[in-house]
Coordinates of C-alpha atoms in Angstrom, one line a residue:
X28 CA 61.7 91.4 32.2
X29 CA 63.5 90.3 35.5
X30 CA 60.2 90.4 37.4
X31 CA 58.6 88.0 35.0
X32 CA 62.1 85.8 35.2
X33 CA 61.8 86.3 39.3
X34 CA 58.1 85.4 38.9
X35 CA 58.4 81.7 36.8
X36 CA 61.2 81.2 39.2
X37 CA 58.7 81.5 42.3
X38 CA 55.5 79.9 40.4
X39 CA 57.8 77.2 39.2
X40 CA 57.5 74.6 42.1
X41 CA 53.9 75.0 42.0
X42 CA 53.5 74.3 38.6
X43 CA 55.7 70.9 39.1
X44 CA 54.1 69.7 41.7
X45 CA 50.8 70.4 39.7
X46 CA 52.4 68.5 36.8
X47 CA 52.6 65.7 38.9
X48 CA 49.4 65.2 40.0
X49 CA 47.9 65.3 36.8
X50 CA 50.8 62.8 35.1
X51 CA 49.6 60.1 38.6
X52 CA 45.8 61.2 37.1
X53 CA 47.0 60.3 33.6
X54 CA 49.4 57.5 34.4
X55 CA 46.1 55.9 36.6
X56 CA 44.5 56.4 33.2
X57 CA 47.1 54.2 31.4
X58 CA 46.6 52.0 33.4
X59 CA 42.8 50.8 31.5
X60 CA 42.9 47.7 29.9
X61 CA 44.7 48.4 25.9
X62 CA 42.4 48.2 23.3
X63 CA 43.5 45.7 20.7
X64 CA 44.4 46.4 17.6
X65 CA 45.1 43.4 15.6
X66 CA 42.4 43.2 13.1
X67 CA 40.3 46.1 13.9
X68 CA 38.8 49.1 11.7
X69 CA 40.7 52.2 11.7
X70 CA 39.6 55.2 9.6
X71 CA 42.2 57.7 9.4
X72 CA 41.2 61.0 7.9
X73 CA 44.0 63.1 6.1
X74 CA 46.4 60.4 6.0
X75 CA 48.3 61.6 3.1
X76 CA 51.4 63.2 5.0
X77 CA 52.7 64.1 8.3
X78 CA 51.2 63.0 11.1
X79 CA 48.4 60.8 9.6
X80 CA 51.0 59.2 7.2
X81 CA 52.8 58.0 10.4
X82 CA 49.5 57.0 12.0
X83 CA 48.4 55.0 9.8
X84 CA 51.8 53.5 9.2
X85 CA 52.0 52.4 13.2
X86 CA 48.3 51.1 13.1
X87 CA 49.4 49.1 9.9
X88 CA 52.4 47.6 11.9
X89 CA 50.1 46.0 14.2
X90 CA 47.7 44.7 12.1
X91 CA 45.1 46.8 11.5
X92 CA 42.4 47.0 8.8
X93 CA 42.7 50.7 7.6
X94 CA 40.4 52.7 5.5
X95 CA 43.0 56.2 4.5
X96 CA 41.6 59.0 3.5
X97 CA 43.3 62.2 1.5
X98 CA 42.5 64.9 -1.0
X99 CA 45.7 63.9 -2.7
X100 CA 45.6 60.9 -5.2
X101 CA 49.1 60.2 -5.6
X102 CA 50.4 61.1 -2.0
X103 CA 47.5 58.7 -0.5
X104 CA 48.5 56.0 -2.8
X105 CA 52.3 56.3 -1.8
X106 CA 50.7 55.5 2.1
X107 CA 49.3 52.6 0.7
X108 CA 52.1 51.2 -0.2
X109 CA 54.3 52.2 2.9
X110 CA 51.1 50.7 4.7
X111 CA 51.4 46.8 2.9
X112 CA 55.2 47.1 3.2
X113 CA 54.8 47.7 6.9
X114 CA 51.9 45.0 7.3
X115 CA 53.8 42.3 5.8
X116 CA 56.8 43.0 8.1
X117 CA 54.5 43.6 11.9
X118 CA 55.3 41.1 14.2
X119 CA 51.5 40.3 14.8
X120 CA 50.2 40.0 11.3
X121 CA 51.4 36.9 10.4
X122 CA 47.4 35.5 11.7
X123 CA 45.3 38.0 10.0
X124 CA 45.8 39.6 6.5
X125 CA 44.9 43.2 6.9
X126 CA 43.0 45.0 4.2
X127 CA 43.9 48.5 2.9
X128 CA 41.2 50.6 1.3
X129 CA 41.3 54.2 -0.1
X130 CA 38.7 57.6 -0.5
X131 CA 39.7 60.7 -2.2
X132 CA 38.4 63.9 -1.6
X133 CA 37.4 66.8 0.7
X134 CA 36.0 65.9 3.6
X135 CA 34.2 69.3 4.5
X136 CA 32.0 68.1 1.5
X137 CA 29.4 65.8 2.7
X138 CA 29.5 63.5 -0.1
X139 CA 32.7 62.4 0.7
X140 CA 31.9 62.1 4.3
X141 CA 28.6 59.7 3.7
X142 CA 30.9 58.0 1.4
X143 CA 33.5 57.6 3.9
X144 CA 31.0 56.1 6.6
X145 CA 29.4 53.8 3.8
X146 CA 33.0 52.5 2.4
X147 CA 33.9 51.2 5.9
X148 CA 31.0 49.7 6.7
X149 CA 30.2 48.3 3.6
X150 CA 34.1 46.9 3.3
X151 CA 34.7 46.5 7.1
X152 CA 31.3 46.0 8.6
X153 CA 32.7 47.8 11.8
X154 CA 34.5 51.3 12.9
X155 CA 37.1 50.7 15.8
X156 CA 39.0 53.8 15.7
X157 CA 38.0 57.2 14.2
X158 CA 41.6 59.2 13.7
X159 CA 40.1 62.7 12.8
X160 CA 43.6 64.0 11.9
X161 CA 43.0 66.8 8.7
X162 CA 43.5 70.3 9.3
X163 CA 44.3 74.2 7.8
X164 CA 46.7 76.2 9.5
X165 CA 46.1 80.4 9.4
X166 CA 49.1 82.6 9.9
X167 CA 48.3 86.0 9.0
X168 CA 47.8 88.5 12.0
X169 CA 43.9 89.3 11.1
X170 CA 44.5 93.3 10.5
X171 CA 46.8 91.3 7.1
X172 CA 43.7 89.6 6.2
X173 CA 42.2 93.7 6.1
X174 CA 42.7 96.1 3.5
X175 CA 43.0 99.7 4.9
X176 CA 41.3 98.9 7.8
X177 CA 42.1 102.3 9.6
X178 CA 40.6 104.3 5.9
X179 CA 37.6 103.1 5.7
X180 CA 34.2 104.8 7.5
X181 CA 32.5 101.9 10.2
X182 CA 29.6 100.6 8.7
X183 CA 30.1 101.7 5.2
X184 CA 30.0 99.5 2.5
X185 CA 33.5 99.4 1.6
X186 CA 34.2 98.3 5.5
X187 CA 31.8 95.7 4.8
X188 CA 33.7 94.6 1.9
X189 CA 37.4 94.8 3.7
X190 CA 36.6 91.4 5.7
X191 CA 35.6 89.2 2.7
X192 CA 39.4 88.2 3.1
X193 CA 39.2 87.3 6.7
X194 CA 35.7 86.0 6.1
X195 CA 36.8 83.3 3.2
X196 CA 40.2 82.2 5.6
X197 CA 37.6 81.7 8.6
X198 CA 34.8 80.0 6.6
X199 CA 37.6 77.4 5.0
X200 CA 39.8 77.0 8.8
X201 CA 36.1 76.3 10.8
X202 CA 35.1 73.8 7.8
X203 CA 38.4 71.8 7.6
X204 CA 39.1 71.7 11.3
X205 CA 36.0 71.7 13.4
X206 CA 32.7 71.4 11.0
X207 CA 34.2 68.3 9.3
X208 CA 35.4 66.4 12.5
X209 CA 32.4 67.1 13.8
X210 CA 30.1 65.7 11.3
X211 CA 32.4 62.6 10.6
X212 CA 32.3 61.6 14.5
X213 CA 28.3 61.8 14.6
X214 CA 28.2 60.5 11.2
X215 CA 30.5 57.4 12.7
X216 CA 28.8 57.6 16.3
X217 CA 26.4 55.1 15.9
X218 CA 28.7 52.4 14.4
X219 CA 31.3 53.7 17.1
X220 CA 28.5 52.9 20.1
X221 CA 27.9 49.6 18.8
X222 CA 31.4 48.2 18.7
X223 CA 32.2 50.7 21.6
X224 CA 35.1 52.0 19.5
X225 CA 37.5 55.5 20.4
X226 CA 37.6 58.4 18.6
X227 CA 40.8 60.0 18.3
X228 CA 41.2 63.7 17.8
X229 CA 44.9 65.3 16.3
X230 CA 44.3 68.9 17.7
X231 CA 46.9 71.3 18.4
X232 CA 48.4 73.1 21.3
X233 CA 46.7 76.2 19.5
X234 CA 43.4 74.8 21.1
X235 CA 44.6 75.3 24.4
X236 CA 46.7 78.4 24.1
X237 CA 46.7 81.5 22.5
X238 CA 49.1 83.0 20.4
X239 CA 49.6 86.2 17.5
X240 CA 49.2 85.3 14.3
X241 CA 47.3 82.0 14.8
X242 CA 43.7 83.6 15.8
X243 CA 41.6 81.6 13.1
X244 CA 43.3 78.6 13.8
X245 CA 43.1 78.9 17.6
X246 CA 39.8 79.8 17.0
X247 CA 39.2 76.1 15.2
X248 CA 40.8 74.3 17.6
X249 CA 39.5 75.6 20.8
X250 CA 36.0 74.7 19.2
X251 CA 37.3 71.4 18.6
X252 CA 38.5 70.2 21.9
X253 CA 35.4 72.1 23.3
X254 CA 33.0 69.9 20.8
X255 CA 35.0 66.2 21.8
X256 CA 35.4 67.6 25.6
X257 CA 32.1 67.4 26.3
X258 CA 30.8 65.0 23.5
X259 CA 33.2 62.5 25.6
X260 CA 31.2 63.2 28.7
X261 CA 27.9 61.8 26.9
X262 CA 29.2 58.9 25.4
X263 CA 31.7 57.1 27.9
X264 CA 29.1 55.7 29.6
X265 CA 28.4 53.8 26.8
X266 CA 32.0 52.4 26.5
X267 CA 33.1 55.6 23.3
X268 CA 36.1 56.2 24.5
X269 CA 37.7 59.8 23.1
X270 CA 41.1 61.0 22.9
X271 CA 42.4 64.3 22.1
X272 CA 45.7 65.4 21.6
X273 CA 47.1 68.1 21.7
X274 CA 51.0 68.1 20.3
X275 CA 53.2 71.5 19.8
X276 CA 55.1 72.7 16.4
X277 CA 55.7 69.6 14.2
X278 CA 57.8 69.3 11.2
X279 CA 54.8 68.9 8.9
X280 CA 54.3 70.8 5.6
X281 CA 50.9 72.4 7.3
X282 CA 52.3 75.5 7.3
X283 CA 53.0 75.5 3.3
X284 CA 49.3 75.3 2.6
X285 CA 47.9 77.6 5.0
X286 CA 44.7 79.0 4.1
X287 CA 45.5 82.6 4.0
X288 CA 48.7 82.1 2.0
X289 CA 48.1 82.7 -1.8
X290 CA 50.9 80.5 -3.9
X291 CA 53.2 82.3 -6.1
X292 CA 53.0 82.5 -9.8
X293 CA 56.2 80.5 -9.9
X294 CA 54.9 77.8 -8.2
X295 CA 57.3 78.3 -5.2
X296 CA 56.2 78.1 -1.7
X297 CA 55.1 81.7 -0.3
X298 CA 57.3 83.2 2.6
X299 CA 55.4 82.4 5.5
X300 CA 53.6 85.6 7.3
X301 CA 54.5 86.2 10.1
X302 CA 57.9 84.0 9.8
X303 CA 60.5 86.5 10.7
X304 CA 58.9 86.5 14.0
X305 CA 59.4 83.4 14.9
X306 CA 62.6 81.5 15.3
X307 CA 62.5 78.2 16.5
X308 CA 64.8 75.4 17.8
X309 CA 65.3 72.7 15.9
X310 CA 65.4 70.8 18.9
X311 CA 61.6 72.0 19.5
X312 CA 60.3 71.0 16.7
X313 CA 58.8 67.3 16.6
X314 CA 59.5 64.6 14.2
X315 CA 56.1 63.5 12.7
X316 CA 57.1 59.5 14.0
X317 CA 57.4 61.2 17.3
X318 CA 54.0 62.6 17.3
X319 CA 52.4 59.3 15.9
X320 CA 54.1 57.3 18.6
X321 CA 51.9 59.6 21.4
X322 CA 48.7 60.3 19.4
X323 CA 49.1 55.9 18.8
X324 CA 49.9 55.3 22.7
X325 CA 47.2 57.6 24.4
X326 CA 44.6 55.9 21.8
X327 CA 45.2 52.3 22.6
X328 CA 45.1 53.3 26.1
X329 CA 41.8 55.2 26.1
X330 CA 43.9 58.6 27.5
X331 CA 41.3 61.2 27.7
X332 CA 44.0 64.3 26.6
X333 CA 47.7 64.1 25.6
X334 CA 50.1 67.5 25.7
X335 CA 53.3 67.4 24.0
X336 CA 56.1 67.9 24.5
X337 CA 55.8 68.0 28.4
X338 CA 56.9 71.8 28.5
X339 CA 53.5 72.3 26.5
X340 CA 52.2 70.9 29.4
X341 CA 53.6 73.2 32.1
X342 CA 52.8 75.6 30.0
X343 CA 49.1 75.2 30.5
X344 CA 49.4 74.9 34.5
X345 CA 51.4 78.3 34.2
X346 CA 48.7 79.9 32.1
X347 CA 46.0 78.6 35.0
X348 CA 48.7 80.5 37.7
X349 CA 50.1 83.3 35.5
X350 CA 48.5 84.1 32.3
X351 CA 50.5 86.9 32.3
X352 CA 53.2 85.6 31.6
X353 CA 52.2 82.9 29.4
X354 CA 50.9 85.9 27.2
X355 CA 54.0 87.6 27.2
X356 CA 56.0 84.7 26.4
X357 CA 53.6 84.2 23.2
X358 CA 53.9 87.7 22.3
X359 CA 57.8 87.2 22.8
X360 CA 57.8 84.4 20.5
X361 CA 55.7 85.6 17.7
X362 CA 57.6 89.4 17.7
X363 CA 54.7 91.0 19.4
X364 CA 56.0 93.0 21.5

């Protein structure tokens, strides 16, 4: 433990000064022209809670036609309202009155996708954002999501049979948080090319590190920032500008509905697996406003990624220097050791 300790301590001032180049790259990057807000289109998918509750909230503030989309009726609703009240009282929306319109449903089902696209161009005419914001957590180490892997003969039928769990929990995490973001951004694209709008992209520090218990979901989310990575190479040519962020732990109610989590009879949320491993700070946690604010700031400005909170950030540089350490640190965290 004290060589690891000795080890940060030397790698430290590297990783700083690293830090600060990239934040003069970023901060040249802020320096783009804002896009405007007042009176654009912004579709905001899984906007019913959380994060994409308070992003469409601080697009509504400034003006913004929205087109919300959620799985639940009365939650999505609820955002509506919140979304007038906080229209009415913007600063800028006393020259425009913006229009609020709703779609309910799954959007790993390509029904609701096509009807998505339709609604806001039929309603809107025009796309100017694209927040692709739903998501599934997993947080069951995968030998949990196996039953008696270590009794069972390889290749028998039986083994074949032990990963249907693991199999349903991937199938649902890859279609929720990288098949339907995909599909939605190249169903949008060619609206998005025309009006040379920005797709914005709520991933998760799980797409750019590793950790126990969250394989599925790190899984989905390096496949996401992989997809939008490159996708914004091809297309920013053309004006599509793409952001992805990429915030830590936020005090969201993701992790009450995570896909490998059955509910209880009574109703009651499940014990989280995996949650006497991890004890975290309240101060390390992020308020869902908090997160908005970024994910709101890095989009008007056309930022290419955004890390959050900045320790996140080093995080990453020391994973480039030391993974090592990074690793242990995880392993630390999530009582792997």
């Amino acid at each position: 433990m004290v060589n690891y300790i000795l080890t940060a301590a030397l790698l430290l001032t590297s990783v700083v000064l690293m830090a600060k180049k990239s934040l003069g790259s970023i901060n040249s990057n802020k320096r783009k022209e804002l896009r405007p807000v007042l009176g654009k289109t912004v579709v905001i998918i899984g906007a019913s809670s959380g994060i994409g509750k308070e992003i469409a909230l601080r697009f509504a503030r400034e003006g913004a036609n929205l087109l919300l989309v959620a799985r639940r009726v009365k939650e999505l609703e609820d955002v509506r309202l919140m979304c007038q009240n906080a229209a009415a009282s913007g600063e800028r929306n006393n020259r425009l009155n913006a229009k609020i319109r709703l779609v309910f449903g799954d959007v790993t089902e390509r029904v609701v996708q096509l009807q998505i696209v339709s609604d806001c161009i039929e309603h809107f005419g025009s796309i100017d954002f694209l927040v692709l914001n739903a998501g599934i957590i997993s947080v069951k180490p995968v030998v949990e999501l196996l039953e008696n892997p270590t009794q069972l003969e390889p290749g028998s039928v039986e083994a074949l049979n032990n990963i249907e769990s693991l199999e349903t929990a991937l199938n649902r995490t890859m279609s929720v948080n990288f098949h339907a973001p995909v599909h939605l951004g190249c169903l949008f694209l060619p609206h998005l090319l025309a009006s040379k709008g920005s797709i914005v992209v709520v991933s998760s520090m799980a797409g750019m590190l590793a950790a126990p218990t969250r394989s599925l979901y790190a899984a989905s989310k390096h496949a996401l920032n992989g997809f939008f990575n490159s996708l914004r190479m091809e297309v920013e040519k053309d004006g599509v500008s793409i952001t992805i962020a990429n915030p830590g732990t936020v005090d969201t109610d993701l992790r009450s509905s995570a896909v490998d989590v059955q509910s209880s009879a009574s109703g009651n949320t499940p014990k989280m697996p995996g949650a006497s491993h991890v004890k975290l700070a309240k101060k390390s946690v992020l308020s869902p406003q908090y997160a908005a604010e970024k994910v709101f700031d890095a989009a008007i400005r056309s930022v290419e990624c955004v890390n959050f909170p900045f320790i996140y950030q080093l995080s990453i540089y020391l994973n480039a220097i030391c993974p090592s350490l990074v690793e242990y640190l995880a392993k630390k965290k999530y009582g792997f050791l």
